[in-house]
PDB file of C-alpha atoms in Angstrom:
ATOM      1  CA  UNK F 143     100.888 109.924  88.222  1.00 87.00           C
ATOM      2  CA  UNK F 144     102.241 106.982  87.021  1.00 92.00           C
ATOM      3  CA  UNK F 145     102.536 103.724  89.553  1.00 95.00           C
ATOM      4  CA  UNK F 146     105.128 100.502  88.697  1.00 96.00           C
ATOM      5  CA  UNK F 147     104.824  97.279  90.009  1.00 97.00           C
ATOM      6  CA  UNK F 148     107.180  94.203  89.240  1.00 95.00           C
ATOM      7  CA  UNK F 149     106.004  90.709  89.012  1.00 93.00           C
ATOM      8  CA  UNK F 150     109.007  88.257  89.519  1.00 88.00           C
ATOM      9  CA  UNK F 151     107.916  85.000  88.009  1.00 82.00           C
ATOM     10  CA  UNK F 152     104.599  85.254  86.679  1.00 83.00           C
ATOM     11  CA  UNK F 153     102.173  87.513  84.048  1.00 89.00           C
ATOM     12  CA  UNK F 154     101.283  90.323  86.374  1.00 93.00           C
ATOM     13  CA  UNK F 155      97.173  89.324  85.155  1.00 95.00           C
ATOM     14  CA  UNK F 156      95.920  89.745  89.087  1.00 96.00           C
ATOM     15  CA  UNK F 157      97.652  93.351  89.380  1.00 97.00           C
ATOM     16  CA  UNK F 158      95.990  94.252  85.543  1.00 96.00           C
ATOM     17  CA  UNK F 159      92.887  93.314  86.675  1.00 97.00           C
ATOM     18  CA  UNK F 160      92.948  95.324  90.141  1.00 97.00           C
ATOM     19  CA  UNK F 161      93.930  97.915  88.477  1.00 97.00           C
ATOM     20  CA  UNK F 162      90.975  98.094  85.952  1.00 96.00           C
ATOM     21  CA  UNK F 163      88.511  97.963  88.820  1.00 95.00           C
ATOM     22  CA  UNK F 164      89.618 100.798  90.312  1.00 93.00           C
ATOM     23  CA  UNK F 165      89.209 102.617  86.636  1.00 93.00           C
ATOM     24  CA  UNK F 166      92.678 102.715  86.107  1.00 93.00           C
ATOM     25  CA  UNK F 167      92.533 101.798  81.993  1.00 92.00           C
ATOM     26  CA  UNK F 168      95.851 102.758  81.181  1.00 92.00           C
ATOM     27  CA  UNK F 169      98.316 100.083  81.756  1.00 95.00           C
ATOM     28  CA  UNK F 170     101.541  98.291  79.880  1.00 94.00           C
ATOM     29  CA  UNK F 171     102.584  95.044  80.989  1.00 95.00           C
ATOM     30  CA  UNK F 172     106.149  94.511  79.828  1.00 93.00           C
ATOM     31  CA  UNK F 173     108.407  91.008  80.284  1.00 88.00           C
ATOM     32  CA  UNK F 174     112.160  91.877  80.893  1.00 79.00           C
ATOM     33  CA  UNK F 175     114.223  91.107  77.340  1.00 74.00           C
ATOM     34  CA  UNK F 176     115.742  88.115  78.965  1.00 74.00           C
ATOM     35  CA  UNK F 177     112.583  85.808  79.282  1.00 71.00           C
ATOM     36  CA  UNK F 178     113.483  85.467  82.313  1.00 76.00           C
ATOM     37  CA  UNK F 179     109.819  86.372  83.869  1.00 79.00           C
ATOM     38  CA  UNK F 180     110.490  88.886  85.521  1.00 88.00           C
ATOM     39  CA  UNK F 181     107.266  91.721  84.413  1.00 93.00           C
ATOM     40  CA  UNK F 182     106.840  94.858  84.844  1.00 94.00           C
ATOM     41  CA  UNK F 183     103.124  97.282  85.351  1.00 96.00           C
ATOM     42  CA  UNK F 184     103.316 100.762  84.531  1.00 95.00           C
ATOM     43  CA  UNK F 185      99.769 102.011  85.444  1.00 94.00           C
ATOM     44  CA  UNK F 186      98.694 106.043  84.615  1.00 91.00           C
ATOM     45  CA  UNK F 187      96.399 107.757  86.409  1.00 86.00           C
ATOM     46  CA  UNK F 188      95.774 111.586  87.799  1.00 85.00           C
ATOM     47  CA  UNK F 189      97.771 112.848  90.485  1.00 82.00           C
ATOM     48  CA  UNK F 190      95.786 113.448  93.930  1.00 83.00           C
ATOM     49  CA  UNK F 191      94.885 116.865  94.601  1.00 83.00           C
ATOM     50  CA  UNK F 192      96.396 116.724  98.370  1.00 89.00           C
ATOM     51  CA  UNK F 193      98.344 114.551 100.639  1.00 91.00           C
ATOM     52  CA  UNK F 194      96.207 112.341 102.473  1.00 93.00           C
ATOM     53  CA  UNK F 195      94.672 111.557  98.963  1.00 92.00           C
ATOM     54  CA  UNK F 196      98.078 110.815  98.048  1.00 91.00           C
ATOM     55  CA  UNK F 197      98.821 108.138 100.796  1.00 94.00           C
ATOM     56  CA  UNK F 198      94.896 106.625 100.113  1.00 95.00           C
ATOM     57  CA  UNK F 199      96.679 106.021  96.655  1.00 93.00           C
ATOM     58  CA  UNK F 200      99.588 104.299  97.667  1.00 95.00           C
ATOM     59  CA  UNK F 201      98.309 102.652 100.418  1.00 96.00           C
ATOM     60  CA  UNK F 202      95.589 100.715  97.451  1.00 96.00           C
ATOM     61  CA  UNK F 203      98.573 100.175  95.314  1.00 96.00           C
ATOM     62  CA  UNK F 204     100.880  98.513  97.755  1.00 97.00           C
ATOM     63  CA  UNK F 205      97.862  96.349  98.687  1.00 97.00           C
ATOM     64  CA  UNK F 206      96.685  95.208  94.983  1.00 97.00           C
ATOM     65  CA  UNK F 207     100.982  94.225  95.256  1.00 97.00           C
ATOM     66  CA  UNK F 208     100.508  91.967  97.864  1.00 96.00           C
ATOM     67  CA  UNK F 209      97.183  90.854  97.136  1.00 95.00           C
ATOM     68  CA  UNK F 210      98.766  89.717  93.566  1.00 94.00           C
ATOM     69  CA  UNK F 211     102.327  88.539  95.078  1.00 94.00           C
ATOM     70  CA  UNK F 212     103.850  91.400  93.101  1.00 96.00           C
ATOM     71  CA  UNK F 213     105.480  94.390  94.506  1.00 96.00           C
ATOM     72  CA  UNK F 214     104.659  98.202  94.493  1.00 97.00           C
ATOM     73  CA  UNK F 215     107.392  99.550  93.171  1.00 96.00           C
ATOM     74  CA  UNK F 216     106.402 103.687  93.581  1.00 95.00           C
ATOM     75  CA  UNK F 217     104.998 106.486  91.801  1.00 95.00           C
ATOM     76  CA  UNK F 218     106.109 108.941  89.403  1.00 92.00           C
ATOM     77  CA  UNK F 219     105.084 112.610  89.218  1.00 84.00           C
ATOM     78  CA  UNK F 220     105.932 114.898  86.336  1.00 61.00           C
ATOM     79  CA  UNK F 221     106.428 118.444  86.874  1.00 56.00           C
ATOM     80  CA  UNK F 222     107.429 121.567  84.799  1.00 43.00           C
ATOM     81  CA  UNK F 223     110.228 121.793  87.218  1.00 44.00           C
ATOM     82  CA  UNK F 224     111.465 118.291  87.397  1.00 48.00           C
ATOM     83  CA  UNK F 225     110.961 114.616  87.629  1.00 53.00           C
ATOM     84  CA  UNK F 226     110.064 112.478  90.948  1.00 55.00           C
ATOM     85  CA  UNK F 227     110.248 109.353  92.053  1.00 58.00           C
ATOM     86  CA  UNK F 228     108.378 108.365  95.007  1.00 57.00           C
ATOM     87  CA  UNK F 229     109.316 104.867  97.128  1.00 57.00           C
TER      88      UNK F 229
END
């Protein structure tokens, strides 16, 4: 499972840091090419073993967003079958 946030404006530090405390370790932090600011968070973790699990997950993530001013941006499942995005 792999979760993005964007940052519009600032080093995404406060959405790194959430992250790690909840044992998520692996994390890139990425600025757009333009300078502009504008970062992105691609966070990778395991995949919840059932729904309510699941929404647990993305109900933390959407809150470590707003706790950090960022936004959640989804999550990312990859399957033998195919890819999806989740928003």
């Amino acid at each position: 499972m792999t979760h993005f946030f964007s940052s519009p404006g600032r080093h995404p530090a406060a959405v790194v840091d959430a992250l790690r405390e909840l044992g998520i370790t692996e994390v890139v932090v990425d600025e757009e090419v333009t300078g502009d600011g504008f970062w992105h968070v691609a966070a990778f973790g395991s995949l919840p073993s059932d729904e309510a699990a699941v929404s647990d997950t993305e109900r933390r993530m959407r809150r470590i967003a707003q706790d950090a001013d960022a936004r959640y941006d989804g999550w990312q499942a990859t399957s033998t079958t195919r890819d999806q995005r989740h928003r």
